Coordinates of C-alpha atoms in Angstrom, one line a residue:
X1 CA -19.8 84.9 13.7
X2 CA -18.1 88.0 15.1
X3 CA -16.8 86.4 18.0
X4 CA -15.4 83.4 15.9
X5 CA -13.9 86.2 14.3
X6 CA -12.4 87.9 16.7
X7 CA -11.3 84.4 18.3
X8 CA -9.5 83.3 15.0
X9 CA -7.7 86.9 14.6
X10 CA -6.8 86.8 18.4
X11 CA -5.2 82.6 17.8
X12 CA -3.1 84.5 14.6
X13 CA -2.2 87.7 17.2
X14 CA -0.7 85.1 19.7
X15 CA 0.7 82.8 17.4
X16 CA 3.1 85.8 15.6
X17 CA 4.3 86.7 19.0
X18 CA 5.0 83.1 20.2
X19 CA 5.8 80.5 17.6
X20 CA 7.0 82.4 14.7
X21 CA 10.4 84.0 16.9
X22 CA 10.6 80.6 17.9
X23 CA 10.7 79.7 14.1
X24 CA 13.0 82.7 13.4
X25 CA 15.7 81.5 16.3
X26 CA 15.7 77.8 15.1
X27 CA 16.5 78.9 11.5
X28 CA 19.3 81.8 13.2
X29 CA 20.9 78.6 14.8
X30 CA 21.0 76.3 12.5
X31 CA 24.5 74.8 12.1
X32 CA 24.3 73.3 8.5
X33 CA 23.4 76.6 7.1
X34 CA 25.9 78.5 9.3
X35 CA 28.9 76.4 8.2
X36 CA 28.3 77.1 4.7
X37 CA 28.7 80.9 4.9
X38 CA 31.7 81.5 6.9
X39 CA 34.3 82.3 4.1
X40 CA 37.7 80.6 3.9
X41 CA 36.9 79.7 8.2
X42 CA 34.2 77.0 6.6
X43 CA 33.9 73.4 7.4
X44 CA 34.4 70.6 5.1
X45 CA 31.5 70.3 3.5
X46 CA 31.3 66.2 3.8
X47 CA 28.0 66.0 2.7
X48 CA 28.9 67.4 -1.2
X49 CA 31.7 64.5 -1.0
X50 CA 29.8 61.4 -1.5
X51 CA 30.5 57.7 -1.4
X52 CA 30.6 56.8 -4.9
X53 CA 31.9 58.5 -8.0
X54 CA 29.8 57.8 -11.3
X55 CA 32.3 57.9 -13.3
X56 CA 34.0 54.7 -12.7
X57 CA 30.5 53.0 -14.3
X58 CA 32.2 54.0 -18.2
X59 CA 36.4 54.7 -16.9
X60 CA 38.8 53.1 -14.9
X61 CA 40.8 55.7 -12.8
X62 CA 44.7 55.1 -14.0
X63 CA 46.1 57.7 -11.5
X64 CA 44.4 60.4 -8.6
X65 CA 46.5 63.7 -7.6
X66 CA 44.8 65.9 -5.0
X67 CA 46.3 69.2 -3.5
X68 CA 44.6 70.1 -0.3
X69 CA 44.2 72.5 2.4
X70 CA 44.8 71.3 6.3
X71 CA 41.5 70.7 8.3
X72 CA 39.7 73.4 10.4
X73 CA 42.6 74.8 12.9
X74 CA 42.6 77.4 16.0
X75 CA 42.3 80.9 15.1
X76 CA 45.7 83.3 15.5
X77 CA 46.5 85.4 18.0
X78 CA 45.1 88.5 16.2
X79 CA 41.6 86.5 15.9
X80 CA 41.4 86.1 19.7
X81 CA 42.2 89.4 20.2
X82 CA 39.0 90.5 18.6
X83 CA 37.3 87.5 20.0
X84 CA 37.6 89.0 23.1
X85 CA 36.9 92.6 22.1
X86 CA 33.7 91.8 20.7
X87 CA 33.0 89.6 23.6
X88 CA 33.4 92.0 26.6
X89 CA 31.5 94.5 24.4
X90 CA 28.5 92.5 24.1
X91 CA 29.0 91.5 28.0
X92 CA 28.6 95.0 28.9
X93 CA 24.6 94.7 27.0
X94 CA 21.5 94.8 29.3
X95 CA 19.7 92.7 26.7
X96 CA 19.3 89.2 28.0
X97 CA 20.0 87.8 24.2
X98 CA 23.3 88.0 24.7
X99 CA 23.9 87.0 28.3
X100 CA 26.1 84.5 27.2
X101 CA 29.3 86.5 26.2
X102 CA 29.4 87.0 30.0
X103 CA 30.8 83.6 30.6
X104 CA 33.2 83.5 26.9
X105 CA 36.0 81.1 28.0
X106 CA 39.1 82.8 25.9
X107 CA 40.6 79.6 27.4
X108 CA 38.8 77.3 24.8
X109 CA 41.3 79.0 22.1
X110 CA 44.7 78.3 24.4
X111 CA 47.7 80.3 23.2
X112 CA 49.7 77.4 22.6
X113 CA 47.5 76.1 19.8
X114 CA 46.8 79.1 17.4
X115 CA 46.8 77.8 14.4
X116 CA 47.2 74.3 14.9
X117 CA 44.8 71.7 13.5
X118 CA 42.3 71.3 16.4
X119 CA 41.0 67.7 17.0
X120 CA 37.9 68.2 14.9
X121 CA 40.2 68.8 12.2
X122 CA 42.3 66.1 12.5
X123 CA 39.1 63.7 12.1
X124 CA 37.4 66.0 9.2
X125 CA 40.7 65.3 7.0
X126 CA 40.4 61.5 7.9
X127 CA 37.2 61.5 7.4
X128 CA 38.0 62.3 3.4
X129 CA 40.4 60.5 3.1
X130 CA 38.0 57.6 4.6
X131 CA 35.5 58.4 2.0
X132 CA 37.9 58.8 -1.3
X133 CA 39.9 55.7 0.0
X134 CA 36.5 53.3 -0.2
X135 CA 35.4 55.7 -3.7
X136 CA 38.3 54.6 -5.3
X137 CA 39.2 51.4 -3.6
X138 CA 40.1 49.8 -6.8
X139 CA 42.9 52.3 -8.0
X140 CA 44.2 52.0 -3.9
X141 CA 44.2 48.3 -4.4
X142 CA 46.7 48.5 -7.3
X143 CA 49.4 50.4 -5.0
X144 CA 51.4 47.9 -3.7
X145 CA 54.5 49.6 -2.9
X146 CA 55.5 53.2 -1.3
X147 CA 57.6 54.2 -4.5
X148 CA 53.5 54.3 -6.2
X149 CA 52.9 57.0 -3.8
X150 CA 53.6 60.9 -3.6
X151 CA 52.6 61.9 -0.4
X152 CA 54.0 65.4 0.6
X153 CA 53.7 67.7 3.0
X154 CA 54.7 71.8 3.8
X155 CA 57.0 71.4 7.1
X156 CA 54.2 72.7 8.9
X157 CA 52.8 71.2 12.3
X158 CA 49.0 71.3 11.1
X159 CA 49.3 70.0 7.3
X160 CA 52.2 67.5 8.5
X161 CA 49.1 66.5 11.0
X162 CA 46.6 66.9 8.5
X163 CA 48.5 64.8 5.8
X164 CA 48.9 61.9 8.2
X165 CA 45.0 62.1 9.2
X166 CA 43.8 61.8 5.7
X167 CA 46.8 58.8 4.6
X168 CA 45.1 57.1 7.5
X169 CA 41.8 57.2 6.1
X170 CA 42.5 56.8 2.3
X171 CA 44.7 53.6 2.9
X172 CA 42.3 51.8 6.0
X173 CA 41.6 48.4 5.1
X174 CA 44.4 48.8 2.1
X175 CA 46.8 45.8 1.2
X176 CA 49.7 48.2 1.5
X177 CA 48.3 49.8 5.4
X178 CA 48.5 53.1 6.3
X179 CA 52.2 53.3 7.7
X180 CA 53.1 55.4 4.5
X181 CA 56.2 58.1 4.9
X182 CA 55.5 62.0 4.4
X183 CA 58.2 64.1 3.3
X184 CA 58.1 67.9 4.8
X185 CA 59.5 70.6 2.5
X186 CA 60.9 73.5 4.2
X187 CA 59.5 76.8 3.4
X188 CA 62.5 78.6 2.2
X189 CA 62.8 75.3 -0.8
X190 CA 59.3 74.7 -1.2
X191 CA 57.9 76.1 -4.5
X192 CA 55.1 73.7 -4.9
X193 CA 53.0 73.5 -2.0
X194 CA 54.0 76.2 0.6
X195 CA 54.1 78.7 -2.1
X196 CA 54.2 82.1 -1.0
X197 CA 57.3 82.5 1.5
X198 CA 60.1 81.3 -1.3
X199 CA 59.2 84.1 -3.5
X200 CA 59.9 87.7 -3.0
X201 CA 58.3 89.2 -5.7
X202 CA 55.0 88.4 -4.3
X203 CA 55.7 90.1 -1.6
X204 CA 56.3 93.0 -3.5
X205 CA 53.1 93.0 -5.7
X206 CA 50.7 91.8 -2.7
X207 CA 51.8 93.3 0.2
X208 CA 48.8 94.7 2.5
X209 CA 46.5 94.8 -0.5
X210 CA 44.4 91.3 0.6
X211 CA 43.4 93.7 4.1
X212 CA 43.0 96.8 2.8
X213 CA 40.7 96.5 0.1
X214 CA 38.9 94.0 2.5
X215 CA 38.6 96.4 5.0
X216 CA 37.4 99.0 1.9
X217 CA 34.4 96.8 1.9
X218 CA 33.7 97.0 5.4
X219 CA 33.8 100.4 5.6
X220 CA 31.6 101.2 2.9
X221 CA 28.9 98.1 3.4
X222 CA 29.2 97.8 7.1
X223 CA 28.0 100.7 9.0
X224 CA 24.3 99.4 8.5
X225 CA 25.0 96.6 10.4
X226 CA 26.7 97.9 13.0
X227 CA 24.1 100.3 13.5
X228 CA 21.4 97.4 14.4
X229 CA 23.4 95.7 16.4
X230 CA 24.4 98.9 18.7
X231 CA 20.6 99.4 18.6
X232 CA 19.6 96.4 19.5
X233 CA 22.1 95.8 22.3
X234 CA 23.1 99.1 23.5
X235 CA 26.9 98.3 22.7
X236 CA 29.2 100.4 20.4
X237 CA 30.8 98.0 17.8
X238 CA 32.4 99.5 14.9
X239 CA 31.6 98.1 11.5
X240 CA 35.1 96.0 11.7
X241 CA 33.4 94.4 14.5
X242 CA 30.6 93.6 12.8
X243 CA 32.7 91.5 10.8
X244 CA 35.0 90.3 13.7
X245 CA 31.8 89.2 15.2
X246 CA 31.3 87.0 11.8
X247 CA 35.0 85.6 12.1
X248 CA 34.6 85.1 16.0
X249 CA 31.2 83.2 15.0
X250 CA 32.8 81.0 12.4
X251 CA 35.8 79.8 14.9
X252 CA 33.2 78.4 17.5
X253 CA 31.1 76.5 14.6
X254 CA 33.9 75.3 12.8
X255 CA 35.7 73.9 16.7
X256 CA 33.1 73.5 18.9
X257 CA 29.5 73.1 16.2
X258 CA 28.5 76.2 18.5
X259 CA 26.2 78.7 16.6
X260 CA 24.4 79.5 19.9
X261 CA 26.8 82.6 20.6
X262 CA 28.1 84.9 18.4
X263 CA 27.0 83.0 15.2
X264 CA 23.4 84.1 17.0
X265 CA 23.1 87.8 16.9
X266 CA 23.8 87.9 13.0
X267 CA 21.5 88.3 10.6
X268 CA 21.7 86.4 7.1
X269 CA 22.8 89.7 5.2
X270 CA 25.7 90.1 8.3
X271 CA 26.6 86.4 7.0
X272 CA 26.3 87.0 2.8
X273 CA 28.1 90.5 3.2
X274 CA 31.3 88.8 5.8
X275 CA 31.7 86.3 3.2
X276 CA 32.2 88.3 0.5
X277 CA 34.4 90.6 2.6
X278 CA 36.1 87.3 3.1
X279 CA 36.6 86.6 -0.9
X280 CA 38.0 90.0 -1.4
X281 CA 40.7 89.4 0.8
X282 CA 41.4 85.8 -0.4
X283 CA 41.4 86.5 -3.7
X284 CA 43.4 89.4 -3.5
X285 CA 45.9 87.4 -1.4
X286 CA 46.0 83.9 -3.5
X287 CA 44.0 84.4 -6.6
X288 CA 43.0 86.7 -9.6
X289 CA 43.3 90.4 -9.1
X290 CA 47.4 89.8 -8.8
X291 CA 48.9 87.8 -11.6
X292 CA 51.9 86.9 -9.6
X293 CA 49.1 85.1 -7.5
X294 CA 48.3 82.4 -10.6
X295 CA 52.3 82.3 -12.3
X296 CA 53.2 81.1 -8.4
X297 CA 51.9 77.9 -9.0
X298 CA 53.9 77.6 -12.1
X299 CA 56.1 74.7 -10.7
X300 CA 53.0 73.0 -9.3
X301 CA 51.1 72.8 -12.6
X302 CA 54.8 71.6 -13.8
X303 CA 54.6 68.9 -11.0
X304 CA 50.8 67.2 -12.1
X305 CA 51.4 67.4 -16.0
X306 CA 54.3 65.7 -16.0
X307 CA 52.9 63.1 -13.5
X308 CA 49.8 62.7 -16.2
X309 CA 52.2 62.6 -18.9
X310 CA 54.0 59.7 -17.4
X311 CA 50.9 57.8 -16.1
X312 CA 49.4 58.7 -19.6
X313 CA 52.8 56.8 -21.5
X314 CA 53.2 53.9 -18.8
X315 CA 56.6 55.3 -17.5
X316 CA 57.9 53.3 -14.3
X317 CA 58.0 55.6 -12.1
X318 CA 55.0 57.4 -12.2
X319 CA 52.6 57.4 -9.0
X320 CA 49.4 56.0 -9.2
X321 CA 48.5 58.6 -6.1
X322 CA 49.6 61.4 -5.3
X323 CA 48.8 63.7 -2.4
X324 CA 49.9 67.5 -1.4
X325 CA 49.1 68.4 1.7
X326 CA 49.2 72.3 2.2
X327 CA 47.5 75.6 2.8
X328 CA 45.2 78.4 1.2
X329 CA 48.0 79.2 -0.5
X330 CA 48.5 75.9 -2.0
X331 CA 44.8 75.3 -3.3
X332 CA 44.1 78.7 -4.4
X333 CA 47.1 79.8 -6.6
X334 CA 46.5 76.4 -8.0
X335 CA 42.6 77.3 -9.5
X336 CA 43.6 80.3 -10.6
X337 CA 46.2 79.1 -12.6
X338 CA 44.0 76.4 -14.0
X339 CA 41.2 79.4 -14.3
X340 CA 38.9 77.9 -12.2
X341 CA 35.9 80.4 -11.0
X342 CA 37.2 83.4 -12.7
X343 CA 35.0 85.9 -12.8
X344 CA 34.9 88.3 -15.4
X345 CA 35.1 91.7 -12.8
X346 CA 37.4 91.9 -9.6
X347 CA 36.0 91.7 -6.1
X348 CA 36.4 95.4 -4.6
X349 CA 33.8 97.0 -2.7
X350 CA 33.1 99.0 -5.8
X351 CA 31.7 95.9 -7.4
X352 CA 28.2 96.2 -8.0
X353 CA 25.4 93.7 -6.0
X354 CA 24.2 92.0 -9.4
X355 CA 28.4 91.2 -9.4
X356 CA 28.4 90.1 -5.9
X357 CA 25.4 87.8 -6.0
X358 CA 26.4 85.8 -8.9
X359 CA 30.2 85.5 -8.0
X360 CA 32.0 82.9 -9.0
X361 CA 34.9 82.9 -6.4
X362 CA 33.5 82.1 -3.1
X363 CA 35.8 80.9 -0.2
X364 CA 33.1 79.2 1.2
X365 CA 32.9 76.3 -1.3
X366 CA 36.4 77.0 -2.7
X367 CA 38.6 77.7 0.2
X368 CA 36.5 75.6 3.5
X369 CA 39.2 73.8 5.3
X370 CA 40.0 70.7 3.8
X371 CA 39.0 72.2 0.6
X372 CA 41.1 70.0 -2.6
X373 CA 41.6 69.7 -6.3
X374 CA 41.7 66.8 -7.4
X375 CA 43.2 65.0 -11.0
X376 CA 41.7 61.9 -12.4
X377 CA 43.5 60.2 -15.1
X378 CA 41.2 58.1 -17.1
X379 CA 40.7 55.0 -19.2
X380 CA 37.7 54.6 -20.9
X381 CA 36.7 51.0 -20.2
X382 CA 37.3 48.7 -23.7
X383 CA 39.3 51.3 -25.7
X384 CA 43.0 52.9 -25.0
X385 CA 41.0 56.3 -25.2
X386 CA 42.0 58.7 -22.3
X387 CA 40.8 61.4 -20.5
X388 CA 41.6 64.2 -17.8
X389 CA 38.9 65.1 -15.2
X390 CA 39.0 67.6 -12.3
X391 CA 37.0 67.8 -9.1
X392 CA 37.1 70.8 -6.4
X393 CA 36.5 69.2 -3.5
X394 CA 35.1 66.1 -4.7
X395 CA 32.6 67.8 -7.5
X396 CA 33.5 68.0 -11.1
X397 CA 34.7 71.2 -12.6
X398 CA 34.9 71.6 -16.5
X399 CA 38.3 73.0 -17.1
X400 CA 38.6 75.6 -19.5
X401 CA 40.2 74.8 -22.6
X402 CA 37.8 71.8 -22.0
X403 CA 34.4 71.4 -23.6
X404 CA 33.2 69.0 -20.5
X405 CA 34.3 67.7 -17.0
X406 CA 35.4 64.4 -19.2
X407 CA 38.7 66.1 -21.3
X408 CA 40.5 64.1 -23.8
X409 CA 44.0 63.7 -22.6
X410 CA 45.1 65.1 -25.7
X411 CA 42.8 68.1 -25.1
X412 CA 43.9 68.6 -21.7
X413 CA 47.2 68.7 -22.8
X414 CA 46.9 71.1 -24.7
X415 CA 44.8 73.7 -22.5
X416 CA 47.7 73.0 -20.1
X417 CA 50.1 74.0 -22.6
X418 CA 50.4 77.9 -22.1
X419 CA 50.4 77.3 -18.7
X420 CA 53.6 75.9 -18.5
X421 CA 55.5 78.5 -20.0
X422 CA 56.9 79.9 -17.1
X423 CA 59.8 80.3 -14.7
X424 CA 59.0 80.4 -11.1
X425 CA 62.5 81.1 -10.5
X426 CA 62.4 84.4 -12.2
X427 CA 58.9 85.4 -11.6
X428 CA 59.9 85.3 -7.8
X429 CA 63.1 86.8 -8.1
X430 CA 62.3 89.4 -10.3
X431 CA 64.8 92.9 -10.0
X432 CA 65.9 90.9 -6.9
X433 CA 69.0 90.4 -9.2

């Protein structure tokens, strides 16, 4: 009995030092749960998107608008910078684990494509528009003629590329084909999709806030980390490293589905913390703490109610889809206007961890690339009854001023109401006079 004993107890010994790390690394480099934690540097997350939409069981879909952000694109000049920093830090390490940032190739991020769409990109918008083409097939059957489409884009290479990707997939296999014309809208006239450059005043109220109380966090939440990883590689990376590390990570998932690298030396609290150092900054920069972020997308919310309205009274005219092809900037302002994920406290680093865990605004899910809101204009089948529904990318949202994710038009209309109140033209201008 004793040596059975001792022979089970030395089978557990030898399996905690062998198969259990082995178990630990699989789950370190998984890809599916690394692309879901990399802030507003996230991949589309196709799987939530699927290939039907319940909905069309009880309604027919009278008219789709969607305003989305471009597919996954190269990282900035500034980004590679700190690629590399972090790279030839973790090169200088005697610990075998991270042998590989020996051989980073700053080449796979080539200076004439930062920020551009990469090719992954490209196909991830096509890919949704694939899927939301076949979804609602029936509505893309009705459009017949390129007057019954809205299909704009900001005069920017990667949404211009991103917007021709996903008209590609939405209109495969469609009577009208896919040779449908985007019109560009320069920055300095563009109020509705490229939002933040034609208007001063933000500016002036944003400034450097987005970074600084980003950076806040880090400095505060950070130094933990940093003080494992020095530890357990015998580098000396600085707590904004840690979270350069995080961004550096997220570029070669989101490109090249790598998470073999720097995605590998992260712990899950290094990923839960950088993303919501990532939310501070983006909702500092596009959503709730600034109101100016939210009255910015005043024209917008203009735009889609009065394209309801007319699809809602039968007006010629009126697009039965319509698509804006844009940026962060376009998607974001957009929610918060709408109130969409508010939270009821504002993201600082002061915010306590009960606050942080049960956040509503999370770039992940609400700012991936690709990321889109999308309004369904309804007709419940056998009646004249209508109804408003919105989806953020591709799953249903209840709207507030609405009691369900199914709105009465009339409803809708009126939760819209306040929202329309506003002057872009002198929000943006404002003691610019």
């Amino acid at each position: 009995m004793y040596l059975s004993f001792s022979l089970s107890w030395f089978i557990v010994y030898v399996f905690s030092f062998t198969i259990v790390p082995v178990l630990f690394a699989s789950a370190a480099f998984d890809y599916n749960w690394v692309s879901r934690h990399l802030g507003a540097r996230s991949p589309y997350d196709q799987d939530a998107g699927s290939n039907s939409d319940p909905i069309l069981n009880e309604y027919d879909i009278k008219q789709i608008q969607i305003v989305s952000r471009h597919g996954t694109r190269f990282p900035n000049a500034g980004d590679k910078k700190d690629m590399i920093r972090v790279a030839t830090t973790l090169a200088s390490s005697k610990n075998d684990t991270v042998a590989w940032a020996k051989s980073f190739n700053p080449d796979d991020y080539p200076n004439d494509k930062f920020d551009h769409l990469t090719d992954h990109g490209e196909e991830e918008v096509y890919q949704i528009g694939l899927r939301m083409g076949k979804k609602y097939s029936q509505l893309r059957s009705q459009v017949l003629q390129v007057d019954q489409i809205k299909n704009i884009a900001s005069n920017n290479p990667r949404t211009i590329r991103s917007g021709n990707a996903f008209i590609k997939g939405f209109f495969k296999e469609s009577t009208i084909g896919t040779d449908i014309p985007l019109t560009t809208i320069n920055a300095e006239q563009d109020t509705t999709v490229h939002m933040t450059s034609n208007c001063p005043q933000y500016e002036k109220e944003v400034g450097k806030s987005p970074k600084e109380q980003m950076n806040a966090y880090i400095n505060k939440a950070f130094p933990p980390n940093a003080e494992r990883l020095n530890k357990d590689f015998g580098v000396d990376l600085s707590p904004k490293d840690v979270f350069a590390t995080l961004l550096s990570c997220a570029y070669e998932a989101s490109i090249y589905h790598r998470v073999d690298t720097f995605c590998s030396i992260l712990s899950e609290e290094d990923y839960i913390m950088s993303e919501y150092a990532f939310d501070i900054k983006y909702t500092n920069k596009y959503s709730y703490p600034h109101e100016i972020n939210s009255l910015i997308a005043c024209d917008l919310v203009k735009e889609i109610a009065t394209d309801l309205d007319n699809a809602y009274q039968g007006k010629q005219g009126a697009p039965l889809v319509s698509f804006k092809h844009g940026h962060s900037m376009s998607v974001l302002p957009l929610a918060a206007r709408l109130g969409i994920h508010k939270d009821d406290f504002l993201l600082t680093a002061d915010a306590s961890q009960e606050q942080i865990d049960n956040r509503m605004f999370r770039t992940s899910r609400d700012d991936m690339y690709g990321s889109n809101i999308m309004f369904q204009l309804l007709n419940k089948k056998g009646t004249e009854e209508k109804f408003v529904r919105v989806l953020l990318s591709e799953e249903p949202t209840v709207l507030p001023g609405c009691d369900e994710e199914v709105c009465p038009y009339e409803t809708f209309k009126k939760a819209v109401a306040p929202l329309l109140q506003c002057n872009r033209e002198e929000i943006c201008n404002a003691g610019n006079s």
